[in-house]
Amino acid sequence: MFKALVLEQQDKNVQATIKQLDESALPEGDVLVSVEYSSLNYKDGLAVTGKGKIIRNYPMVPGIDYAGTVLESSDQHYQAGDKVVLTGWGVGENHWGGMAEKARVSADYLVPMPEGLDSKKSMIIGTAGLTAMLCVNSLQEAGVEPEQGEILVTGASGGVGSVAVTLLSKLGYKVAAVTGRPQNREWLQSLGADRIVSRDELLEPARPLEKQLWAGCIDTVGSQVLAKVLTQIKYDGAVAACGLAGGFDLPTTVMPFILRGVKLLGVDSVMCPTEKRVKAWEQLAELLPEAFYQDAGQEVALEEVPELAAAIIRGQVTGRTLIKI
Ligand SMILES: NC(=O)c1ccc[n+]([C@@H]2O[C@H](COP(=O)([O-])OP(=O)(O)OC[C@H]3O[C@@H](n4cnc5c(N)ncnc54)[C@H](OP(=O)(O)O)[C@@H]3O)[C@@H](O)[C@H]2O)c1
């Protein structure tokens, strides 16, 4: 038997309950993993509260990422005892996820634990950190260099935003962090933000083109905030857009694209090809300083997940939330 957080649907509401399950309940897969850590991401918040149509089939074990040790494997790439990390591929959405003591998956979904990381560190990073790294790589591939000017990070107190601030600062970029929570100013500065921009400034209506302020941006918010940012990007600059914490619409014009050559780069971590994600994990292991793992967030138990899931949707969770299984 093993412990799991199980989501079930009752009268169109989602119920989250801790249950003891038999291993035979686990879905198909060629690798059985003893899960040591998972983490709470915005998407987990949507799944656990039922506020987003993330899950189609119940019962479901949530948890879009996890790390642990292989217990059994019929795949030649993994053996019992190997340390592994998993993010994305629809795990925790349409395949049972990491908020359980055991998980069974396809070997294709796993990444061998990068050197320098362990289960705990890899889940402090988690899907949010991987996404932040993919965003940084996108900006760099688009030619955005530190000497071109400041990089804006929206939703900076969140999981993706806070890791993005840390990574950009480590790579020598000047970072302007956008937050709706002034109380997080000092913490964001300790992560590497050079200045703090109030979210309210970016919620003001945007003209088609505004003063050119930013060489690039990592946007986790979408909607009005992203629309405003696009009008302030410098000539030939780029925005890596990965999130919708403020909404999924984009009320913009073509002006930044056709008159300033601004590039809008979509970033997805879920179906990201294995080669790209393995490289990103190695970069994360190398770039993140030891202090990051102490200051990045909080550690909670499985029992606390439903309450925190509601808080992350309300925008009240700061940094990363590690779940000890
Ligand atoms: N594309 C991908 O593969 C991928 C992967 C991971 C996450 N995501 C998406 O990226 C976004 C961030 O994820 P996360 O895990 O970092 O979530 P998170 O920890 O909740 O962070 C989101 C942050 O956005 C800000 N925010 C919240 N509500 C807002 C609003 N209404 N308007 C403006 N800003 C708001 C808050 O920061 P402040 O308080 O500092 O303003 C909040 O901390 C989510 O939409 C998530 O679905 C996408």
mmCIF file of C-alpha atoms and ligand atoms in Angstrom:
data_model
loop_
_atom_site.group_PDB
_atom_site.id
_atom_site.type_symbol
_atom_site.label_atom_id
_atom_site.label_comp_id
_atom_site.label_asym_id
_atom_site.label_seq_id
_atom_site.Cartn_x
_atom_site.Cartn_y
_atom_site.Cartn_z
ATOM 1 C CA MET A 1 0.000 0.000 0.000
ATOM 2 C CA PHE A 2 1.099 3.576 -0.534
ATOM 3 C CA LYS A 3 -0.179 7.048 0.295
ATOM 4 C CA ALA A 4 -1.503 9.371 -2.411
ATOM 5 C CA LEU A 5 -3.456 12.586 -2.806
ATOM 6 C CA VAL A 6 -6.429 11.578 -4.944
ATOM 7 C CA LEU A 7 -8.685 13.962 -6.863
ATOM 8 C CA GLU A 8 -12.276 12.897 -7.491
ATOM 9 C CA GLN A 9 -15.194 14.745 -9.035
ATOM 10 C CA GLN A 10 -18.447 15.106 -7.103
ATOM 11 C CA ASP A 11 -21.318 17.246 -8.451
ATOM 12 C CA LYS A 12 -18.870 19.087 -10.735
ATOM 13 C CA ASN A 13 -16.659 19.962 -7.718
ATOM 14 C CA VAL A 14 -13.203 18.478 -7.235
ATOM 15 C CA GLN A 15 -12.527 16.699 -3.918
ATOM 16 C CA ALA A 16 -8.915 16.164 -2.834
ATOM 17 C CA THR A 17 -8.386 13.343 -0.302
ATOM 18 C CA ILE A 18 -5.360 11.514 1.065
ATOM 19 C CA LYS A 19 -5.855 7.775 0.458
ATOM 20 C CA GLN A 20 -4.011 4.487 0.903
ATOM 21 C CA LEU A 21 -3.837 2.729 -2.472
ATOM 22 C CA ASP A 22 -2.680 -0.654 -3.683
ATOM 23 C CA GLU A 23 0.161 -0.723 -6.232
ATOM 24 C CA SER A 24 -2.206 -2.452 -8.676
ATOM 25 C CA ALA A 25 -4.135 0.847 -8.913
ATOM 26 C CA LEU A 26 -1.171 2.555 -10.598
ATOM 27 C CA PRO A 27 -1.382 3.216 -14.337
ATOM 28 C CA GLU A 28 0.705 1.363 -16.930
ATOM 29 C CA GLY A 29 4.369 2.230 -17.437
ATOM 30 C CA ASP A 30 7.759 0.577 -17.628
ATOM 31 C CA VAL A 31 9.325 2.287 -14.591
ATOM 32 C CA LEU A 32 8.087 2.241 -10.975
ATOM 33 C CA VAL A 33 9.419 5.195 -8.961
ATOM 34 C CA SER A 34 9.545 5.776 -5.220
ATOM 35 C CA VAL A 35 8.650 9.483 -5.126
ATOM 36 C CA GLU A 36 10.659 11.540 -2.641
ATOM 37 C CA TYR A 37 9.649 15.088 -3.550
ATOM 38 C CA SER A 38 7.095 16.814 -5.751
ATOM 39 C CA SER A 39 6.374 20.538 -6.006
ATOM 40 C CA LEU A 40 3.403 22.854 -6.244
ATOM 41 C CA ASN A 41 3.036 24.694 -9.554
ATOM 42 C CA TYR A 42 0.302 27.043 -10.761
ATOM 43 C CA LYS A 43 -1.079 24.216 -12.908
ATOM 44 C CA ASP A 44 -1.278 21.936 -9.837
ATOM 45 C CA GLY A 45 -3.253 24.717 -8.178
ATOM 46 C CA LEU A 46 -5.723 24.700 -11.076
ATOM 47 C CA ALA A 47 -5.973 20.885 -10.957
ATOM 48 C CA VAL A 48 -6.390 20.461 -7.181
ATOM 49 C CA THR A 49 -8.940 23.271 -6.790
ATOM 50 C CA GLY A 50 -10.768 22.286 -9.996
ATOM 51 C CA LYS A 51 -10.533 25.971 -11.090
ATOM 52 C CA GLY A 52 -9.007 25.023 -14.442
ATOM 53 C CA LYS A 53 -10.043 22.271 -16.844
ATOM 54 C CA ILE A 54 -6.711 20.536 -16.346
ATOM 55 C CA ILE A 55 -8.038 17.043 -15.646
ATOM 56 C CA ARG A 56 -10.484 15.178 -17.862
ATOM 57 C CA ASN A 57 -10.549 11.751 -16.186
ATOM 58 C CA TYR A 58 -10.998 11.049 -12.477
ATOM 59 C CA PRO A 59 -9.763 9.675 -10.116
ATOM 60 C CA MET A 60 -6.422 11.420 -10.698
ATOM 61 C CA VAL A 61 -3.271 11.797 -8.635
ATOM 62 C CA PRO A 62 -2.042 15.379 -9.257
ATOM 63 C CA GLY A 63 1.573 16.553 -9.329
ATOM 64 C CA ILE A 64 3.068 17.691 -12.646
ATOM 65 C CA ASP A 65 6.614 17.041 -11.456
ATOM 66 C CA TYR A 66 8.468 14.715 -9.101
ATOM 67 C CA ALA A 67 11.848 13.255 -8.232
ATOM 68 C CA GLY A 68 12.784 9.963 -6.619
ATOM 69 C CA THR A 69 14.434 6.568 -6.938
ATOM 70 C CA VAL A 70 13.642 3.826 -9.440
ATOM 71 C CA LEU A 71 12.188 0.746 -7.674
ATOM 72 C CA GLU A 72 11.614 -1.441 -10.765
ATOM 73 C CA SER A 73 12.274 -0.964 -14.470
ATOM 74 C CA SER A 74 11.737 -3.010 -17.606
ATOM 75 C CA ASP A 75 13.457 -0.307 -19.699
ATOM 76 C CA GLN A 76 17.146 -0.722 -20.498
ATOM 77 C CA HIS A 77 17.959 2.929 -19.676
ATOM 78 C CA TYR A 78 16.930 2.679 -16.001
ATOM 79 C CA GLN A 79 17.702 0.283 -13.170
ATOM 80 C CA ALA A 80 16.517 -0.037 -9.569
ATOM 81 C CA GLY A 81 18.342 2.549 -7.475
ATOM 82 C CA ASP A 82 18.705 5.166 -10.235
ATOM 83 C CA LYS A 83 17.757 8.722 -9.251
ATOM 84 C CA VAL A 84 15.338 10.351 -11.690
ATOM 85 C CA VAL A 85 13.417 13.566 -12.237
ATOM 86 C CA LEU A 86 10.187 14.083 -14.158
ATOM 87 C CA THR A 87 8.363 17.168 -15.395
ATOM 88 C CA GLY A 88 5.523 17.626 -17.864
ATOM 89 C CA TRP A 89 4.326 15.198 -20.591
ATOM 90 C CA GLY A 90 0.801 15.531 -19.170
ATOM 91 C CA VAL A 91 1.745 13.737 -15.919
ATOM 92 C CA GLY A 92 -0.553 14.977 -13.132
ATOM 93 C CA GLU A 93 -3.031 15.963 -15.862
ATOM 94 C CA ASN A 94 -3.917 12.808 -17.804
ATOM 95 C CA HIS A 95 -1.442 10.353 -16.223
ATOM 96 C CA TRP A 96 -1.134 9.890 -12.426
ATOM 97 C CA GLY A 97 1.382 12.353 -11.021
ATOM 98 C CA GLY A 98 3.848 12.957 -8.220
ATOM 99 C CA MET A 99 1.694 13.651 -5.181
ATOM 100 C CA ALA A 100 1.962 10.026 -4.082
ATOM 101 C CA GLU A 101 4.602 7.778 -2.533
ATOM 102 C CA LYS A 102 4.781 5.728 -5.736
ATOM 103 C CA ALA A 103 4.376 6.497 -9.434
ATOM 104 C CA ARG A 104 4.559 4.372 -12.584
ATOM 105 C CA VAL A 105 5.521 5.995 -15.900
ATOM 106 C CA SER A 106 7.022 5.537 -19.320
ATOM 107 C CA ALA A 107 10.831 5.666 -19.234
ATOM 108 C CA ASP A 108 10.649 8.245 -22.054
ATOM 109 C CA TYR A 109 9.240 10.782 -19.584
ATOM 110 C CA LEU A 110 12.181 10.532 -17.167
ATOM 111 C CA VAL A 111 15.416 12.490 -17.043
ATOM 112 C CA PRO A 112 18.394 10.988 -15.151
ATOM 113 C CA MET A 113 19.171 13.164 -12.099
ATOM 114 C CA PRO A 114 21.734 15.733 -13.280
ATOM 115 C CA GLU A 115 25.094 15.739 -11.520
ATOM 116 C CA GLY A 116 25.102 18.130 -8.582
ATOM 117 C CA LEU A 117 21.372 17.759 -7.894
ATOM 118 C CA ASP A 118 19.371 15.437 -5.643
ATOM 119 C CA SER A 119 15.625 14.806 -5.349
ATOM 120 C CA LYS A 120 15.087 17.751 -3.026
ATOM 121 C CA LYS A 121 17.108 20.286 -5.013
ATOM 122 C CA SER A 122 15.596 19.186 -8.311
ATOM 123 C CA MET A 123 12.084 19.766 -6.978
ATOM 124 C CA ILE A 124 12.971 23.138 -5.458
ATOM 125 C CA ILE A 125 13.721 23.906 -9.115
ATOM 126 C CA GLY A 126 10.799 21.853 -10.497
ATOM 127 C CA THR A 127 8.704 22.611 -13.574
ATOM 128 C CA ALA A 128 8.826 26.321 -12.709
ATOM 129 C CA GLY A 129 12.621 26.381 -12.703
ATOM 130 C CA LEU A 130 12.904 24.326 -15.877
ATOM 131 C CA THR A 131 10.499 26.731 -17.574
ATOM 132 C CA ALA A 132 12.511 29.725 -16.376
ATOM 133 C CA MET A 133 15.668 28.168 -17.860
ATOM 134 C CA LEU A 134 13.914 27.488 -21.191
ATOM 135 C CA CYS A 135 12.781 31.147 -21.247
ATOM 136 C CA VAL A 136 16.335 32.381 -20.618
ATOM 137 C CA ASN A 137 17.619 30.110 -23.402
ATOM 138 C CA SER A 138 14.950 31.456 -25.780
ATOM 139 C CA LEU A 139 15.996 35.049 -25.120
ATOM 140 C CA GLN A 140 19.640 34.150 -25.636
ATOM 141 C CA GLU A 141 18.881 32.303 -28.892
ATOM 142 C CA ALA A 142 17.037 35.463 -30.044
ATOM 143 C CA GLY A 143 20.270 37.399 -29.497
ATOM 144 C CA VAL A 144 19.377 39.248 -26.275
ATOM 145 C CA GLU A 145 22.703 39.998 -24.541
ATOM 146 C CA PRO A 146 23.352 41.615 -21.122
ATOM 147 C CA GLU A 147 24.831 44.806 -22.664
ATOM 148 C CA GLN A 148 21.592 45.519 -24.561
ATOM 149 C CA GLY A 149 19.776 46.632 -21.422
ATOM 150 C CA GLU A 150 17.469 45.529 -18.635
ATOM 151 C CA ILE A 151 15.347 42.377 -18.744
ATOM 152 C CA LEU A 152 11.885 42.577 -17.229
ATOM 153 C CA VAL A 153 10.473 39.582 -15.333
ATOM 154 C CA THR A 154 6.714 39.646 -14.667
ATOM 155 C CA GLY A 155 5.066 37.673 -11.855
ATOM 156 C CA ALA A 156 8.483 37.863 -10.231
ATOM 157 C CA SER A 157 7.436 36.508 -6.798
ATOM 158 C CA GLY A 158 6.063 33.342 -8.366
ATOM 159 C CA GLY A 159 7.832 30.050 -9.035
ATOM 160 C CA VAL A 160 8.860 30.728 -12.644
ATOM 161 C CA GLY A 161 9.465 34.430 -12.037
ATOM 162 C CA SER A 162 11.686 34.010 -8.979
ATOM 163 C CA VAL A 163 13.911 31.409 -10.668
ATOM 164 C CA ALA A 164 14.070 33.592 -13.812
ATOM 165 C CA VAL A 165 15.298 36.546 -11.700
ATOM 166 C CA THR A 166 17.980 34.320 -10.112
ATOM 167 C CA LEU A 167 19.175 32.848 -13.427
ATOM 168 C CA LEU A 168 19.270 36.149 -15.341
ATOM 169 C CA SER A 169 21.189 37.847 -12.557
ATOM 170 C CA LYS A 170 23.673 34.940 -12.397
ATOM 171 C CA LEU A 171 24.209 35.288 -16.175
ATOM 172 C CA GLY A 172 25.073 38.983 -15.827
ATOM 173 C CA TYR A 173 21.791 40.553 -16.958
ATOM 174 C CA LYS A 174 20.312 43.582 -15.194
ATOM 175 C CA VAL A 175 16.882 42.490 -13.965
ATOM 176 C CA ALA A 176 13.761 44.567 -13.338
ATOM 177 C CA ALA A 177 11.250 42.479 -11.369
ATOM 178 C CA VAL A 178 7.523 43.187 -11.680
ATOM 179 C CA THR A 179 5.486 42.382 -8.611
ATOM 180 C CA GLY A 180 2.065 43.153 -7.185
ATOM 181 C CA ARG A 181 3.461 42.480 -3.713
ATOM 182 C CA PRO A 182 5.700 45.337 -2.481
ATOM 183 C CA GLN A 183 6.445 43.301 0.669
ATOM 184 C CA ASN A 184 8.564 40.971 -1.520
ATOM 185 C CA ARG A 185 10.910 43.780 -2.632
ATOM 186 C CA GLU A 186 13.862 42.803 -0.406
ATOM 187 C CA TRP A 187 13.525 39.097 -1.146
ATOM 188 C CA LEU A 188 13.483 39.787 -4.905
ATOM 189 C CA GLN A 189 16.554 41.996 -4.524
ATOM 190 C CA SER A 190 18.294 39.191 -2.607
ATOM 191 C CA LEU A 191 17.602 36.888 -5.593
ATOM 192 C CA GLY A 192 19.288 39.384 -7.935
ATOM 193 C CA ALA A 193 16.675 41.963 -8.998
ATOM 194 C CA ASP A 194 18.296 45.357 -9.645
ATOM 195 C CA ARG A 195 15.013 47.176 -9.409
ATOM 196 C CA ILE A 196 11.369 46.547 -8.650
ATOM 197 C CA VAL A 197 8.523 47.646 -10.916
ATOM 198 C CA SER A 198 4.998 47.843 -9.530
ATOM 199 C CA ARG A 199 2.469 45.606 -11.290
ATOM 200 C CA ASP A 200 0.038 48.566 -11.313
ATOM 201 C CA GLU A 201 2.300 50.418 -13.772
ATOM 202 C CA LEU A 202 1.848 47.592 -16.251
ATOM 203 C CA LEU A 203 -1.910 47.455 -15.793
ATOM 204 C CA GLU A 204 -2.372 51.002 -17.081
ATOM 205 C CA PRO A 205 -3.808 51.114 -20.637
ATOM 206 C CA ALA A 206 -1.080 50.760 -23.293
ATOM 207 C CA ARG A 207 -0.560 52.980 -26.349
ATOM 208 C CA PRO A 208 0.423 51.028 -29.499
ATOM 209 C CA LEU A 209 4.063 52.005 -28.893
ATOM 210 C CA GLU A 210 5.571 53.410 -25.706
ATOM 211 C CA LYS A 211 9.045 54.488 -24.597
ATOM 212 C CA GLN A 212 11.566 51.707 -25.276
ATOM 213 C CA LEU A 213 12.633 50.421 -21.863
ATOM 214 C CA TRP A 214 13.518 46.729 -21.902
ATOM 215 C CA ALA A 215 15.934 44.639 -23.998
ATOM 216 C CA GLY A 216 13.833 41.596 -23.230
ATOM 217 C CA CYS A 217 11.217 40.121 -20.925
ATOM 218 C CA ILE A 218 10.255 36.818 -19.350
ATOM 219 C CA ASP A 219 6.490 36.979 -18.986
ATOM 220 C CA THR A 220 4.522 34.613 -16.749
ATOM 221 C CA VAL A 221 1.360 36.738 -16.625
ATOM 222 C CA GLY A 222 -0.050 37.249 -20.157
ATOM 223 C CA SER A 223 -3.089 39.437 -20.903
ATOM 224 C CA GLN A 224 -2.877 43.202 -20.299
ATOM 225 C CA VAL A 225 0.552 43.017 -18.659
ATOM 226 C CA LEU A 226 2.116 41.242 -21.654
ATOM 227 C CA ALA A 227 0.357 43.646 -24.030
ATOM 228 C CA LYS A 228 1.861 46.631 -22.169
ATOM 229 C CA VAL A 229 5.329 45.035 -22.033
ATOM 230 C CA LEU A 230 5.359 44.504 -25.824
ATOM 231 C CA THR A 231 4.923 48.263 -26.371
ATOM 232 C CA GLN A 232 7.987 48.973 -24.174
ATOM 233 C CA ILE A 233 10.455 46.467 -25.663
ATOM 234 C CA LYS A 234 13.510 48.012 -27.334
ATOM 235 C CA TYR A 235 14.139 47.730 -31.062
ATOM 236 C CA ASP A 236 14.960 44.074 -32.009
ATOM 237 C CA GLY A 237 14.249 42.887 -28.448
ATOM 238 C CA ALA A 238 12.316 39.771 -27.458
ATOM 239 C CA VAL A 239 9.750 38.499 -24.982
ATOM 240 C CA ALA A 240 9.662 34.877 -23.818
ATOM 241 C CA ALA A 241 6.016 34.228 -22.909
ATOM 242 C CA CYS A 242 5.262 31.158 -20.805
ATOM 243 C CA GLY A 243 2.336 31.950 -18.513
ATOM 244 C CA LEU A 244 -1.201 33.189 -18.011
ATOM 245 C CA ALA A 245 -1.373 34.074 -14.293
ATOM 246 C CA GLY A 246 -3.150 37.298 -15.300
ATOM 247 C CA GLY A 247 -5.258 35.811 -18.093
ATOM 248 C CA PHE A 248 -4.904 34.027 -21.431
ATOM 249 C CA ASP A 249 -5.932 36.890 -23.712
ATOM 250 C CA LEU A 250 -3.494 39.257 -25.426
ATOM 251 C CA PRO A 251 -5.055 42.633 -26.284
ATOM 252 C CA THR A 252 -2.237 43.993 -28.451
ATOM 253 C CA THR A 253 -1.496 45.485 -31.896
ATOM 254 C CA VAL A 254 1.046 44.492 -34.558
ATOM 255 C CA MET A 255 2.960 47.781 -34.073
ATOM 256 C CA PRO A 256 5.804 46.471 -31.817
ATOM 257 C CA PHE A 257 6.399 43.605 -34.261
ATOM 258 C CA ILE A 258 6.352 45.528 -37.539
ATOM 259 C CA LEU A 259 7.959 48.807 -36.447
ATOM 260 C CA ARG A 260 10.479 47.605 -33.854
ATOM 261 C CA GLY A 261 11.137 44.007 -34.916
ATOM 262 C CA VAL A 262 10.070 42.802 -31.457
ATOM 263 C CA LYS A 263 9.957 39.010 -31.175
ATOM 264 C CA LEU A 264 7.335 37.167 -29.146
ATOM 265 C CA LEU A 265 8.721 33.733 -28.249
ATOM 266 C CA GLY A 266 6.410 31.039 -26.929
ATOM 267 C CA VAL A 267 7.904 28.721 -24.305
ATOM 268 C CA ASP A 268 6.500 25.309 -23.366
ATOM 269 C CA SER A 269 8.081 22.944 -20.856
ATOM 270 C CA VAL A 270 5.452 20.187 -21.032
ATOM 271 C CA MET A 271 6.172 18.662 -24.448
ATOM 272 C CA CYS A 272 9.687 20.129 -24.698
ATOM 273 C CA PRO A 273 11.929 17.577 -26.494
ATOM 274 C CA THR A 274 14.117 15.428 -24.206
ATOM 275 C CA GLU A 275 17.432 16.723 -25.566
ATOM 276 C CA LYS A 276 16.465 20.328 -24.856
ATOM 277 C CA ARG A 277 15.223 19.525 -21.343
ATOM 278 C CA VAL A 278 18.304 17.451 -20.416
ATOM 279 C CA LYS A 279 20.480 20.418 -21.460
ATOM 280 C CA ALA A 280 18.316 22.832 -19.439
ATOM 281 C CA TRP A 281 18.572 20.616 -16.324
ATOM 282 C CA GLU A 282 22.362 20.548 -16.649
ATOM 283 C CA GLN A 283 22.438 24.347 -16.970
ATOM 284 C CA LEU A 284 20.234 24.714 -13.873
ATOM 285 C CA ALA A 285 22.513 22.413 -11.849
ATOM 286 C CA GLU A 286 25.490 24.525 -12.860
ATOM 287 C CA LEU A 287 24.010 28.017 -12.588
ATOM 288 C CA LEU A 288 21.929 28.047 -9.414
ATOM 289 C CA PRO A 289 23.935 29.061 -6.355
ATOM 290 C CA GLU A 290 23.733 27.075 -3.096
ATOM 291 C CA ALA A 291 21.870 29.996 -1.467
ATOM 292 C CA PHE A 292 19.032 29.535 -3.969
ATOM 293 C CA TYR A 293 18.089 26.206 -2.386
ATOM 294 C CA GLN A 294 17.880 27.802 1.083
ATOM 295 C CA ASP A 295 15.928 30.903 0.055
ATOM 296 C CA ALA A 296 13.749 29.758 -2.843
ATOM 297 C CA GLY A 297 10.629 28.838 -0.914
ATOM 298 C CA GLN A 298 8.943 26.579 1.614
ATOM 299 C CA GLU A 299 8.676 22.825 2.271
ATOM 300 C CA VAL A 300 5.253 21.336 3.018
ATOM 301 C CA ALA A 301 3.582 17.930 3.543
ATOM 302 C CA LEU A 302 1.071 16.290 1.192
ATOM 303 C CA GLU A 303 -1.720 17.086 3.679
ATOM 304 C CA GLU A 304 -1.125 20.840 3.211
ATOM 305 C CA VAL A 305 -1.483 20.752 -0.587
ATOM 306 C CA PRO A 306 -5.244 21.526 -0.929
ATOM 307 C CA GLU A 307 -4.901 24.739 1.114
ATOM 308 C CA LEU A 308 -1.787 25.854 -0.768
ATOM 309 C CA ALA A 309 -3.364 25.004 -4.123
ATOM 310 C CA ALA A 310 -6.082 27.564 -3.399
ATOM 311 C CA ALA A 311 -3.447 30.095 -2.291
ATOM 312 C CA ILE A 312 -1.339 29.755 -5.469
ATOM 313 C CA ILE A 313 -4.412 30.470 -7.602
ATOM 314 C CA ARG A 314 -5.072 33.592 -5.511
ATOM 315 C CA GLY A 315 -1.477 34.691 -6.251
ATOM 316 C CA GLN A 316 -0.548 34.386 -2.563
ATOM 317 C CA VAL A 317 2.297 31.877 -2.716
ATOM 318 C CA THR A 318 5.828 33.311 -2.777
ATOM 319 C CA GLY A 319 8.626 31.453 -4.567
ATOM 320 C CA ARG A 320 8.705 27.681 -4.854
ATOM 321 C CA THR A 321 6.739 25.192 -2.744
ATOM 322 C CA LEU A 322 8.468 21.873 -2.236
ATOM 323 C CA ILE A 323 6.264 18.897 -1.280
ATOM 324 C CA LYS A 324 7.956 16.244 0.850
ATOM 325 C CA ILE A 325 6.328 12.925 0.094
HETATM 326 N N1 LIG B 1 4.640 27.223 -20.534
HETATM 327 C C1 LIG B 1 4.971 26.337 -19.610
HETATM 328 O O1 LIG B 1 5.504 25.262 -19.888
HETATM 329 C C2 LIG B 1 4.733 26.681 -18.166
HETATM 330 C C3 LIG B 1 5.421 26.012 -17.140
HETATM 331 C C4 LIG B 1 5.233 26.430 -15.817
HETATM 332 C C5 LIG B 1 4.338 27.465 -15.543
HETATM 333 N N2 LIG B 1 3.646 28.033 -16.555
HETATM 334 C C6 LIG B 1 2.706 29.127 -16.310
HETATM 335 O O2 LIG B 1 3.446 30.242 -15.821
HETATM 336 C C7 LIG B 1 2.656 30.983 -14.902
HETATM 337 C C8 LIG B 1 3.416 31.105 -13.591
HETATM 338 O O3 LIG B 1 3.528 29.824 -12.984
HETATM 339 P P1 LIG B 1 4.096 29.698 -11.500
HETATM 340 O O4 LIG B 1 4.107 28.258 -11.164
HETATM 341 O O5 LIG B 1 5.313 30.534 -11.376
HETATM 342 O O6 LIG B 1 2.884 30.403 -10.703
HETATM 343 P P2 LIG B 1 2.934 31.298 -9.378
HETATM 344 O O7 LIG B 1 3.983 30.789 -8.465
HETATM 345 O O8 LIG B 1 1.539 31.416 -8.902
HETATM 346 O O9 LIG B 1 3.417 32.736 -9.926
HETATM 347 C C9 LIG B 1 2.613 33.607 -10.648
HETATM 348 C C10 LIG B 1 2.906 35.029 -10.211
HETATM 349 O O10 LIG B 1 2.230 35.925 -11.086
HETATM 350 C C11 LIG B 1 1.802 37.070 -10.379
HETATM 351 N N3 LIG B 1 0.352 37.180 -10.546
HETATM 352 C C12 LIG B 1 -0.607 36.379 -10.004
HETATM 353 N N4 LIG B 1 -1.840 36.769 -10.395
HETATM 354 C C13 LIG B 1 -1.646 37.843 -11.200
HETATM 355 C C14 LIG B 1 -2.535 38.707 -11.907
HETATM 356 N N5 LIG B 1 -3.860 38.532 -11.871
HETATM 357 N N6 LIG B 1 -2.015 39.708 -12.637
HETATM 358 C C15 LIG B 1 -0.675 39.899 -12.691
HETATM 359 N N7 LIG B 1 0.228 39.122 -12.032
HETATM 360 C C16 LIG B 1 -0.266 38.111 -11.306
HETATM 361 C C17 LIG B 1 2.215 36.871 -8.927
HETATM 362 O O11 LIG B 1 3.492 37.494 -8.753
HETATM 363 P P3 LIG B 1 3.661 38.903 -7.999
HETATM 364 O O12 LIG B 1 2.872 38.795 -6.730
HETATM 365 O O13 LIG B 1 5.123 39.057 -7.786
HETATM 366 O O14 LIG B 1 3.104 39.947 -8.922
HETATM 367 C C18 LIG B 1 2.375 35.372 -8.827
HETATM 368 O O15 LIG B 1 3.270 35.005 -7.808
HETATM 369 C C19 LIG B 1 1.329 30.230 -14.790
HETATM 370 O O16 LIG B 1 0.382 30.793 -15.662
HETATM 371 C C20 LIG B 1 1.679 28.815 -15.241
HETATM 372 O O17 LIG B 1 0.565 28.121 -15.734
HETATM 373 C C21 LIG B 1 3.836 27.662 -17.848
#
